[in-house]
Amino acid sequence: SQQGEEDPQALSIQEGENATMNCSYKTSINNLQWYRQNSGRGLVHLILIRSNEREKHSGRLRVTLDTSKKSSSLLITASRAADTASYFCATDARDSNYQLIWGAGTKLIIKP
Amino acid sequence: DTEVTQTPKHLVMGMTNKKSLKCEQHMGHRAMYWYKQKAKKPPELMFVYSYEKLSINESVPSRFSPECPNSSLLNLHLHALQPEDSALYLCASSHSRANTGELFFGEGSRLTVL
């Protein structure tokens, strides 16, 4: 079952702008991860944030986690054409029998 | 470049064929997974092989059968598939057992069932 919901479903911005994607989930989690997928390719892990962390950075990526609102956001700063991809959140929920629960994904298009 | 290798990259098969998808990792990971992904959808877990134990998503039909010859290989045998089984099949591995950490994905095998 899918507990993650992501918004927006699609996002189109100009190169150089910042892109923000959101992920909401329903149950308590151990951690939340973000993945990127270029069209027709495998998924690439971007960042993992644990339930006791509120913010994490990796290069141009900034992830926040609000466990009280059961939500996370992924911010990509100074976007580039190469950032065009689908972005998925995945939660390691405490009652999921060790299954990752995936969000529906956000399709990000960076216009040159 | 990915450290999880999947073959073949593309496969076209008829509904009466028997074929296999192969996946290999040399990272010493102890958990390996097969996911199915339809277009514009998130991946769906099919099987997990972790510490020599196989876990199956009960919704996966028996025409899919996994095989783990050793800790670095995970095959997916396909038999009597249906056109709706056409999808991208993704293999992944992880350091720790059962989905508690980062997954490393292969590039996928694009399957078309005619």
Coordinates of N, CA and C in Angstrom, one line a residue:
Chain A
S1 N 0.9 -1.2 0.0 CA 0.0 0.0 0.0 C 0.9 1.2 0.0
Q2 N 0.4 2.3 -0.5 CA 1.1 3.5 -0.6 C 0.6 4.5 0.4
Q3 N 1.4 5.0 1.3 CA 0.9 5.9 2.3 C 1.4 7.3 1.9
G4 N 2.5 7.4 1.1 CA 3.0 8.7 0.8 C 2.2 9.4 -0.3
E5 N 2.1 10.7 -0.1 CA 1.5 11.5 -1.1 C 2.4 12.7 -1.4
E6 N 2.6 12.9 -2.6 CA 3.6 14.0 -3.0 C 2.8 15.1 -3.7
D7 N 3.2 16.3 -3.5 CA 2.7 17.4 -4.3 C 3.8 18.4 -4.6
P8 N 3.8 19.0 -5.7 CA 2.8 18.8 -6.7 C 3.1 17.5 -7.5
Q9 N 2.1 17.1 -8.3 CA 2.4 15.9 -9.2 C 3.4 16.3 -10.2
A10 N 3.3 17.5 -10.7 CA 4.3 18.0 -11.7 C 4.6 19.4 -11.5
L11 N 5.9 19.7 -11.8 CA 6.4 21.1 -11.5 C 7.3 21.5 -12.7
S12 N 7.1 22.6 -13.2 CA 7.9 23.1 -14.3 C 8.4 24.5 -14.0
I13 N 9.8 24.6 -14.0 CA 10.4 25.9 -13.6 C 11.5 26.3 -14.5
Q14 N 12.0 27.5 -14.4 CA 13.1 27.9 -15.2 C 14.4 27.5 -14.6
E15 N 15.4 27.2 -15.4 CA 16.7 26.9 -14.9 C 17.2 28.1 -14.0
G16 N 17.8 27.7 -12.9 CA 18.3 28.7 -11.9 C 17.3 29.0 -10.8
E17 N 16.0 28.6 -11.0 CA 15.1 28.8 -9.9 C 15.2 27.7 -8.9
N18 N 14.5 27.9 -7.8 CA 14.5 26.8 -6.8 C 13.2 26.0 -7.0
A19 N 13.3 24.7 -6.7 CA 12.2 23.7 -6.8 C 11.9 23.1 -5.4
T20 N 10.7 23.2 -5.1 CA 10.3 22.6 -3.8 C 9.2 21.5 -4.0
M21 N 9.4 20.3 -3.4 CA 8.5 19.2 -3.5 C 8.1 18.8 -2.1
N22 N 6.9 18.3 -1.9 CA 6.4 18.0 -0.6 C 6.0 16.5 -0.6
C23 N 6.1 15.9 0.6 CA 5.7 14.5 0.8 C 5.0 14.4 2.1
S24 N 3.8 13.8 2.1 CA 3.1 13.6 3.4 C 2.9 12.1 3.6
Y25 N 2.9 11.7 4.8 CA 2.7 10.3 5.1 C 1.7 10.1 6.3
K26 N 1.4 8.9 6.6 CA 0.3 8.7 7.5 C 0.6 8.1 8.9
T27 N 1.7 7.3 8.9 CA 2.0 6.6 10.2 C 3.4 7.0 10.7
S28 N 3.7 6.6 11.9 CA 5.0 7.0 12.5 C 6.1 6.3 11.7
I29 N 7.2 7.0 11.5 CA 8.3 6.5 10.7 C 9.6 6.4 11.4
N30 N 10.5 5.5 10.9 CA 11.9 5.5 11.4 C 12.8 6.5 10.6
N31 N 12.6 6.5 9.3 CA 13.3 7.5 8.5 C 12.5 7.8 7.2
L32 N 12.9 8.8 6.5 CA 12.3 9.1 5.2 C 13.4 9.4 4.2
Q33 N 13.2 8.9 3.0 CA 14.3 9.0 2.0 C 13.7 9.7 0.8
W34 N 14.6 10.3 0.0 CA 14.2 10.9 -1.3 C 15.1 10.2 -2.4
Y35 N 14.4 9.9 -3.5 CA 15.1 9.3 -4.6 C 14.7 10.1 -5.9
R36 N 15.7 10.1 -6.8 CA 15.5 10.7 -8.2 C 15.5 9.6 -9.2
Q37 N 14.6 9.7 -10.2 CA 14.6 8.8 -11.3 C 14.5 9.5 -12.6
N38 N 15.5 9.4 -13.4 CA 15.5 9.9 -14.8 C 14.6 9.0 -15.6
S39 N 14.0 9.5 -16.7 CA 13.0 8.8 -17.4 C 13.5 7.4 -17.9
G40 N 12.8 6.4 -17.5 CA 13.1 5.0 -17.9 C 14.4 4.4 -17.3
R41 N 14.9 5.1 -16.3 CA 16.1 4.6 -15.6 C 15.9 4.1 -14.2
G42 N 16.9 3.6 -13.6 CA 16.8 3.2 -12.2 C 16.7 4.4 -11.2
L43 N 16.3 4.1 -10.0 CA 16.2 5.2 -9.0 C 17.5 5.4 -8.3
V44 N 17.8 6.7 -8.0 CA 19.1 7.0 -7.4 C 18.8 7.7 -6.0
H45 N 19.4 7.1 -5.0 CA 19.2 7.7 -3.6 C 19.8 9.1 -3.5
L46 N 19.0 10.0 -2.9 CA 19.5 11.4 -2.7 C 19.8 11.7 -1.3
I47 N 18.9 11.4 -0.4 CA 19.2 11.7 1.0 C 18.2 11.0 1.9
L48 N 18.7 10.7 3.1 CA 17.9 10.0 4.1 C 17.9 10.9 5.3
I49 N 16.7 11.1 5.9 CA 16.6 11.9 7.1 C 15.8 11.0 8.2
R50 N 16.4 11.0 9.3 CA 15.9 10.1 10.4 C 14.8 10.9 11.1
S51 N 14.0 10.1 11.8 CA 12.8 10.7 12.5 C 13.2 11.7 13.6
N52 N 14.4 11.6 14.1 CA 14.8 12.6 15.1 C 15.6 13.8 14.5
E53 N 15.6 13.9 13.2 CA 16.3 15.0 12.6 C 15.2 15.9 12.0
R54 N 15.5 17.2 11.9 CA 14.5 18.1 11.3 C 15.0 18.7 10.0
E55 N 16.3 18.7 9.7 CA 16.7 19.2 8.5 C 18.1 18.6 8.1
K56 N 18.2 18.4 6.8 CA 19.5 17.8 6.3 C 19.9 18.4 5.0
H57 N 21.1 18.6 4.7 CA 21.6 19.2 3.5 C 22.6 18.3 2.8
S58 N 22.5 18.3 1.5 CA 23.5 17.6 0.7 C 23.7 18.4 -0.6
G59 N 24.8 19.1 -0.7 CA 25.0 19.9 -1.9 C 23.9 21.0 -2.1
R60 N 23.2 20.9 -3.3 CA 22.1 21.8 -3.5 C 20.7 21.4 -3.0
L61 N 20.8 20.3 -2.3 CA 19.5 19.7 -1.7 C 19.4 20.0 -0.3
R62 N 18.1 20.4 0.1 CA 17.8 20.6 1.5 C 16.5 19.9 1.8
V63 N 16.5 19.0 2.8 CA 15.3 18.2 3.1 C 14.9 18.6 4.6
T64 N 13.7 18.8 4.7 CA 13.1 19.1 6.1 C 12.1 18.0 6.4
L65 N 12.0 17.7 7.7 CA 11.0 16.7 8.2 C 10.3 17.3 9.4
D66 N 9.0 17.2 9.3 CA 8.1 17.7 10.4 C 7.3 16.5 10.8
T67 N 7.7 15.8 11.9 CA 7.0 14.6 12.3 C 5.6 14.9 12.9
S68 N 5.4 16.1 13.4 CA 4.1 16.5 14.0 C 3.1 16.6 12.9
K69 N 3.5 17.1 11.7 CA 2.6 17.2 10.6 C 2.7 16.0 9.6
K70 N 3.6 15.1 9.9 CA 3.9 14.0 9.1 C 4.1 14.4 7.6
S71 N 5.1 15.3 7.5 CA 5.4 15.8 6.1 C 6.9 16.1 6.0
S72 N 7.4 16.1 4.8 CA 8.7 16.4 4.4 C 8.7 17.2 3.2
S73 N 9.8 18.0 3.0 CA 9.9 18.8 1.8 C 11.4 18.6 1.3
L74 N 11.5 18.6 0.0 CA 12.8 18.5 -0.7 C 12.9 19.8 -1.5
L75 N 13.9 20.6 -1.2 CA 14.2 21.8 -1.9 C 15.5 21.6 -2.7
I76 N 15.4 21.9 -4.0 CA 16.6 21.9 -4.9 C 16.9 23.4 -5.3
T77 N 18.0 23.9 -4.9 CA 18.3 25.3 -5.2 C 19.1 25.4 -6.5
A78 N 19.0 26.5 -7.1 CA 19.7 26.9 -8.3 C 19.6 25.7 -9.3
S79 N 18.3 25.4 -9.7 CA 18.1 24.2 -10.5 C 18.8 24.2 -11.9
R80 N 19.1 23.0 -12.4 CA 19.8 22.9 -13.6 C 19.0 21.9 -14.5
A81 N 19.2 22.0 -15.8 CA 18.5 21.1 -16.7 C 18.6 19.7 -16.4
A82 N 19.8 19.3 -15.8 CA 20.0 17.9 -15.4 C 19.2 17.5 -14.3
D83 N 18.6 18.4 -13.6 CA 17.7 18.0 -12.5 C 16.3 17.5 -12.9
T84 N 16.0 17.7 -14.2 CA 14.8 17.2 -14.8 C 14.7 15.7 -14.5
A85 N 13.7 15.3 -13.8 CA 13.5 13.9 -13.4 C 12.2 13.8 -12.6
S86 N 11.9 12.5 -12.2 CA 10.8 12.3 -11.2 C 11.5 12.1 -9.8
Y87 N 10.8 12.6 -8.8 CA 11.4 12.6 -7.4 C 10.4 11.8 -6.6
F88 N 10.8 10.8 -5.8 CA 10.0 10.0 -5.0 C 10.4 10.1 -3.5
C89 N 9.5 10.2 -2.6 CA 9.8 10.0 -1.2 C 9.5 8.6 -0.8
A90 N 10.1 8.1 0.2 CA 9.9 6.7 0.6 C 10.1 6.7 2.1
T91 N 9.1 6.1 2.9 CA 9.2 6.1 4.3 C 9.4 4.7 4.8
D92 N 10.2 4.6 5.8 CA 10.4 3.3 6.5 C 9.5 3.4 7.7
A93 N 8.3 3.0 7.5 CA 7.3 3.1 8.6 C 7.5 2.0 9.7
R94 N 7.2 2.4 10.9 CA 7.5 1.5 12.0 C 6.6 0.3 12.0
D95 N 5.4 0.3 11.4 CA 4.5 -0.8 11.4 C 4.4 -1.4 10.0
S96 N 5.4 -1.2 9.1 CA 5.2 -1.6 7.7 C 5.8 -3.0 7.4
N97 N 6.2 -3.7 8.5 CA 6.9 -5.0 8.2 C 8.1 -4.8 7.3
Y98 N 8.8 -3.8 7.6 CA 10.1 -3.5 6.9 C 9.9 -3.1 5.5
Q99 N 8.7 -2.8 5.0 CA 8.6 -2.4 3.6 C 8.7 -0.9 3.5
L100 N 9.4 -0.4 2.5 CA 9.4 1.0 2.2 C 8.1 1.4 1.6
I101 N 7.5 2.5 2.1 CA 6.2 3.0 1.5 C 6.5 4.2 0.6
W102 N 6.2 4.1 -0.6 CA 6.6 5.1 -1.6 C 5.5 6.1 -1.9
G103 N 5.9 7.3 -2.1 CA 5.0 8.4 -2.5 C 4.8 8.2 -4.0
A104 N 3.8 9.0 -4.5 CA 3.4 8.9 -5.9 C 4.4 9.6 -6.9
G105 N 5.2 10.4 -6.3 CA 6.2 11.1 -7.1 C 5.8 12.4 -7.7
T106 N 6.9 13.3 -7.9 CA 6.7 14.6 -8.5 C 7.6 14.6 -9.7
K107 N 7.0 15.0 -10.9 CA 7.7 15.1 -12.1 C 8.2 16.5 -12.2
L108 N 9.5 16.7 -12.2 CA 10.1 18.0 -12.3 C 10.7 18.3 -13.6
I109 N 10.4 19.4 -14.2 CA 10.9 19.8 -15.5 C 11.6 21.1 -15.4
I110 N 12.9 21.1 -15.7 CA 13.6 22.4 -15.7 C 13.8 22.9 -17.1
K111 N 13.2 24.1 -17.3 CA 13.3 24.7 -18.7 C 14.6 25.5 -18.8
P112 N 15.3 25.3 -19.9 CA 16.6 26.0 -20.1 C 16.3 27.5 -20.4
Chain B
D1 N 26.9 5.7 -13.2 CA 27.1 4.2 -13.2 C 26.5 3.6 -11.9
T2 N 25.9 2.4 -12.1 CA 25.3 1.8 -10.9 C 26.1 0.5 -10.6
E3 N 26.1 0.2 -9.3 CA 26.9 -1.0 -8.9 C 25.9 -2.2 -8.8
V4 N 24.7 -2.1 -9.2 CA 23.8 -3.2 -9.3 C 23.5 -3.3 -10.8
T5 N 23.8 -4.5 -11.3 CA 23.8 -4.8 -12.8 C 22.6 -5.7 -13.1
Q6 N 21.8 -5.2 -14.0 CA 20.6 -6.0 -14.4 C 20.8 -6.3 -15.9
T7 N 20.4 -7.6 -16.2 CA 20.4 -8.0 -17.6 C 19.1 -8.9 -17.9
P8 N 18.5 -8.8 -19.0 CA 18.8 -7.8 -20.1 C 18.2 -6.5 -19.8
K9 N 18.6 -5.5 -20.6 CA 18.0 -4.1 -20.4 C 16.6 -4.1 -21.0
H10 N 16.4 -4.8 -22.1 CA 15.1 -4.9 -22.7 C 14.8 -6.4 -23.0
L11 N 13.5 -6.7 -22.9 CA 13.1 -8.1 -23.2 C 11.7 -8.0 -23.7
V12 N 11.5 -8.7 -24.8 CA 10.2 -8.8 -25.4 C 9.8 -10.3 -25.4
M13 N 8.7 -10.7 -24.9 CA 8.4 -12.1 -24.8 C 6.9 -12.3 -25.1
G14 N 6.6 -13.5 -25.6 CA 5.2 -13.9 -25.8 C 4.6 -14.5 -24.5
M15 N 3.3 -14.7 -24.5 CA 2.7 -15.1 -23.3 C 3.0 -16.6 -22.9
T16 N 3.6 -17.3 -23.9 CA 3.9 -18.7 -23.6 C 5.4 -18.9 -23.3
N17 N 6.1 -17.9 -23.4 CA 7.6 -18.0 -23.2 C 8.0 -18.1 -21.8
K18 N 9.2 -18.7 -21.6 CA 9.8 -18.7 -20.2 C 11.1 -17.9 -20.4
K19 N 11.3 -16.9 -19.6 CA 12.5 -16.1 -19.6 C 12.9 -15.8 -18.2
S20 N 14.1 -15.2 -18.1 CA 14.6 -14.8 -16.7 C 15.3 -13.4 -16.8
L21 N 15.1 -12.7 -15.7 CA 15.8 -11.4 -15.5 C 16.9 -11.7 -14.5
K22 N 18.1 -11.1 -14.7 CA 19.2 -11.3 -13.8 C 19.6 -10.1 -13.1
C23 N 20.1 -10.2 -11.9 CA 20.5 -9.0 -11.1 C 21.8 -9.5 -10.3
E24 N 22.8 -8.6 -10.3 CA 24.0 -8.9 -9.6 C 24.5 -7.7 -8.9
Q25 N 25.0 -7.9 -7.7 CA 25.7 -6.8 -7.0 C 26.9 -7.3 -6.3
H26 N 28.0 -6.5 -6.3 CA 29.2 -6.9 -5.6 C 29.6 -5.9 -4.5
M27 N 28.6 -5.4 -3.8 CA 28.8 -4.5 -2.7 C 28.8 -5.2 -1.4
G28 N 28.6 -6.5 -1.4 CA 28.5 -7.2 -0.1 C 27.2 -7.0 0.6
H29 N 26.2 -6.5 -0.1 CA 24.9 -6.2 0.6 C 24.2 -7.5 0.9
R30 N 23.5 -7.5 2.0 CA 22.8 -8.7 2.5 C 21.3 -8.7 2.2
A31 N 20.8 -7.7 1.5 CA 19.4 -7.7 1.1 C 19.3 -7.3 -0.3
M32 N 18.5 -8.0 -1.1 CA 18.2 -7.7 -2.5 C 16.7 -7.8 -2.7
Y33 N 16.3 -7.0 -3.7 CA 14.9 -6.8 -3.9 C 14.5 -6.8 -5.4
W34 N 13.3 -7.2 -5.7 CA 12.7 -7.0 -7.1 C 11.5 -6.1 -6.9
Y35 N 11.5 -5.0 -7.7 CA 10.4 -4.1 -7.8 C 9.8 -4.1 -9.2
K36 N 8.5 -3.8 -9.3 CA 7.9 -3.6 -10.6 C 7.4 -2.2 -10.7
Q37 N 7.7 -1.5 -11.8 CA 7.2 -0.1 -11.9 C 6.5 0.1 -13.3
K38 N 5.3 0.5 -13.2 CA 4.5 0.9 -14.3 C 4.8 2.4 -14.6
A39 N 4.5 2.9 -15.8 CA 4.8 4.2 -16.2 C 4.1 5.2 -15.3
K40 N 4.8 6.2 -14.8 CA 4.3 7.3 -14.0 C 3.8 6.9 -12.7
K41 N 4.3 5.7 -12.2 CA 3.9 5.2 -10.9 C 5.1 5.0 -10.1
P42 N 5.0 4.9 -8.7 CA 6.1 4.5 -7.9 C 6.4 3.0 -8.0
P43 N 7.6 2.6 -7.6 CA 7.9 1.2 -7.7 C 7.0 0.4 -6.7
E44 N 6.7 -0.9 -7.0 CA 6.0 -1.8 -6.2 C 6.9 -2.9 -5.8
L45 N 7.0 -3.2 -4.5 CA 7.8 -4.3 -4.1 C 7.2 -5.6 -4.4
M46 N 8.1 -6.5 -5.0 CA 7.6 -7.8 -5.4 C 8.2 -8.9 -4.4
F47 N 9.5 -8.9 -4.3 CA 10.2 -9.8 -3.4 C 11.4 -9.2 -2.7
V48 N 11.7 -9.7 -1.5 CA 12.9 -9.3 -0.8 C 13.6 -10.6 -0.4
Y49 N 14.9 -10.6 -0.6 CA 15.8 -11.7 -0.2 C 16.8 -11.1 0.8
S50 N 16.7 -11.5 2.0 CA 17.5 -10.9 3.1 C 18.0 -12.0 4.0
Y51 N 19.3 -12.1 4.2 CA 19.9 -13.1 5.1 C 19.3 -14.5 4.8
E52 N 19.3 -14.8 3.6 CA 18.9 -16.2 3.1 C 17.4 -16.5 3.3
K53 N 16.7 -15.4 3.5 CA 15.2 -15.6 3.7 C 14.5 -14.8 2.7
L54 N 13.5 -15.5 2.0 CA 12.8 -14.8 1.0 C 11.4 -14.3 1.5
S55 N 11.1 -13.1 1.3 CA 9.8 -12.5 1.6 C 9.1 -12.2 0.3
I56 N 7.8 -12.5 0.3 CA 7.0 -12.3 -1.0 C 5.9 -11.4 -0.7
N57 N 5.7 -10.4 -1.6 CA 4.5 -9.6 -1.6 C 3.3 -10.6 -2.1
E58 N 2.4 -10.8 -1.2 CA 1.3 -11.8 -1.5 C 0.5 -11.5 -2.7
S59 N 0.6 -10.2 -3.2 CA -0.2 -9.9 -4.4 C 0.5 -10.2 -5.7
V60 N 1.7 -10.7 -5.6 CA 2.5 -11.0 -6.8 C 2.0 -12.4 -7.3
P61 N 1.6 -12.5 -8.6 CA 1.2 -13.8 -9.1 C 2.3 -14.8 -9.2
S62 N 1.9 -16.1 -9.2 CA 2.9 -17.2 -9.2 C 3.7 -17.3 -10.5
R63 N 3.3 -16.6 -11.5 CA 4.0 -16.6 -12.8 C 5.4 -15.9 -12.7
F64 N 5.6 -15.2 -11.6 CA 6.9 -14.6 -11.2 C 7.5 -15.5 -10.1
S65 N 8.7 -15.9 -10.3 CA 9.4 -16.7 -9.2 C 10.8 -16.2 -9.1
P66 N 11.2 -15.8 -7.9 CA 12.6 -15.4 -7.7 C 13.5 -16.6 -7.3
E67 N 14.8 -16.4 -7.6 CA 15.7 -17.4 -7.3 C 17.0 -16.7 -6.8
C68 N 17.6 -17.1 -5.7 CA 18.8 -16.5 -5.2 C 19.9 -17.5 -5.1
P69 N 20.7 -17.6 -6.2 CA 21.8 -18.7 -6.3 C 22.9 -18.4 -5.2
N70 N 23.2 -17.1 -4.9 CA 24.1 -16.8 -3.9 C 23.8 -15.4 -3.4
S71 N 24.6 -14.9 -2.5 CA 24.2 -13.6 -1.9 C 24.4 -12.4 -2.8
S72 N 25.0 -12.6 -3.9 CA 25.2 -11.4 -4.8 C 24.3 -11.5 -6.1
L73 N 23.6 -12.6 -6.2 CA 22.7 -12.8 -7.4 C 21.3 -12.9 -7.0
L74 N 20.4 -12.3 -7.8 CA 19.0 -12.5 -7.6 C 18.3 -12.5 -8.9
N75 N 17.8 -13.7 -9.3 CA 17.1 -13.8 -10.6 C 15.6 -13.7 -10.4
L76 N 14.9 -13.4 -11.5 CA 13.5 -13.4 -11.6 C 13.0 -14.2 -12.8
H77 N 12.4 -15.4 -12.5 CA 12.0 -16.2 -13.6 C 10.5 -15.9 -14.0
L78 N 10.3 -15.8 -15.3 CA 9.0 -15.4 -15.8 C 8.4 -16.5 -16.6
H79 N 7.2 -16.8 -16.4 CA 6.5 -17.8 -17.1 C 5.0 -17.5 -17.3
A80 N 4.6 -17.7 -18.6 CA 3.2 -17.5 -18.9 C 2.7 -16.1 -18.4
L81 N 3.4 -15.1 -18.8 CA 3.1 -13.7 -18.4 C 1.9 -13.2 -19.2
Q82 N 1.3 -12.1 -18.7 CA 0.2 -11.5 -19.4 C 0.7 -10.1 -19.9
P83 N 0.0 -9.5 -20.9 CA 0.4 -8.2 -21.4 C 0.4 -7.1 -20.3
E84 N -0.4 -7.3 -19.2 CA -0.4 -6.3 -18.1 C 0.9 -6.4 -17.3
D85 N 1.7 -7.4 -17.5 CA 2.9 -7.5 -16.8 C 4.0 -6.7 -17.4
S86 N 3.7 -6.1 -18.5 CA 4.7 -5.2 -19.2 C 5.0 -4.1 -18.3
A87 N 6.3 -3.8 -18.0 CA 6.7 -2.8 -17.0 C 8.2 -2.7 -17.0
L88 N 8.7 -1.8 -16.2 CA 10.1 -1.7 -15.8 C 10.3 -2.5 -14.6
Y89 N 11.2 -3.5 -14.6 CA 11.5 -4.3 -13.4 C 12.9 -3.9 -12.9
L90 N 12.8 -3.5 -11.6 CA 14.0 -2.9 -11.0 C 14.5 -3.8 -9.9
C91 N 15.8 -4.0 -9.9 CA 16.5 -4.8 -8.8 C 17.2 -3.8 -7.9
A92 N 17.2 -4.0 -6.7 CA 17.9 -3.1 -5.7 C 18.6 -4.0 -4.7
S93 N 19.5 -3.4 -4.0 CA 20.2 -4.0 -2.8 C 20.4 -3.0 -1.7
S94 N 20.6 -3.5 -0.5 CA 20.9 -2.6 0.6 C 21.8 -3.3 1.6
H95 N 22.5 -2.4 2.3 CA 23.4 -3.0 3.4 C 22.7 -3.8 4.4
S96 N 21.6 -3.2 4.9 CA 21.0 -3.8 6.0 C 19.8 -4.6 5.6
R97 N 19.2 -5.4 6.5 CA 18.1 -6.2 6.1 C 16.8 -5.4 6.0
A98 N 16.1 -5.8 4.9 CA 14.7 -5.4 4.8 C 14.4 -3.9 4.9
N99 N 14.9 -3.1 3.9 CA 14.4 -1.8 3.7 C 14.6 -0.8 4.9
T100 N 15.6 -0.9 5.7 CA 15.8 0.1 6.7 C 16.9 1.1 6.4
G101 N 17.4 1.1 5.2 CA 18.4 2.0 4.8 C 18.4 2.3 3.3
E102 N 19.4 2.9 2.8 CA 19.5 3.3 1.4 C 19.4 2.1 0.5
L103 N 18.6 2.3 -0.6 CA 18.6 1.2 -1.6 C 19.4 1.7 -2.8
F104 N 20.1 0.7 -3.3 CA 20.9 0.9 -4.5 C 20.2 0.2 -5.7
F105 N 19.8 0.9 -6.7 CA 19.0 0.3 -7.8 C 19.9 0.1 -9.0
G106 N 19.5 -1.0 -9.7 CA 20.0 -1.1 -11.1 C 19.2 -0.3 -12.0
E107 N 19.7 -0.3 -13.3 CA 19.0 0.5 -14.3 C 17.7 0.0 -14.8
G108 N 17.4 -1.2 -14.4 CA 16.1 -1.8 -14.8 C 16.1 -2.7 -16.0
S109 N 15.2 -3.5 -16.1 CA 14.9 -4.4 -17.3 C 13.5 -4.0 -17.8
R110 N 13.5 -3.5 -19.0 CA 12.2 -3.1 -19.6 C 11.6 -4.3 -20.3
L111 N 10.4 -4.8 -19.7 CA 9.8 -6.0 -20.2 C 8.5 -5.6 -21.0
T112 N 8.4 -6.2 -22.2 CA 7.2 -6.1 -23.0 C 6.6 -7.5 -23.2
V113 N 5.4 -7.7 -22.9 CA 4.7 -9.0 -23.1 C 3.7 -8.8 -24.2
L114 N 3.9 -9.6 -25.2 CA 3.0 -9.5 -26.4 C 1.8 -10.5 -26.3

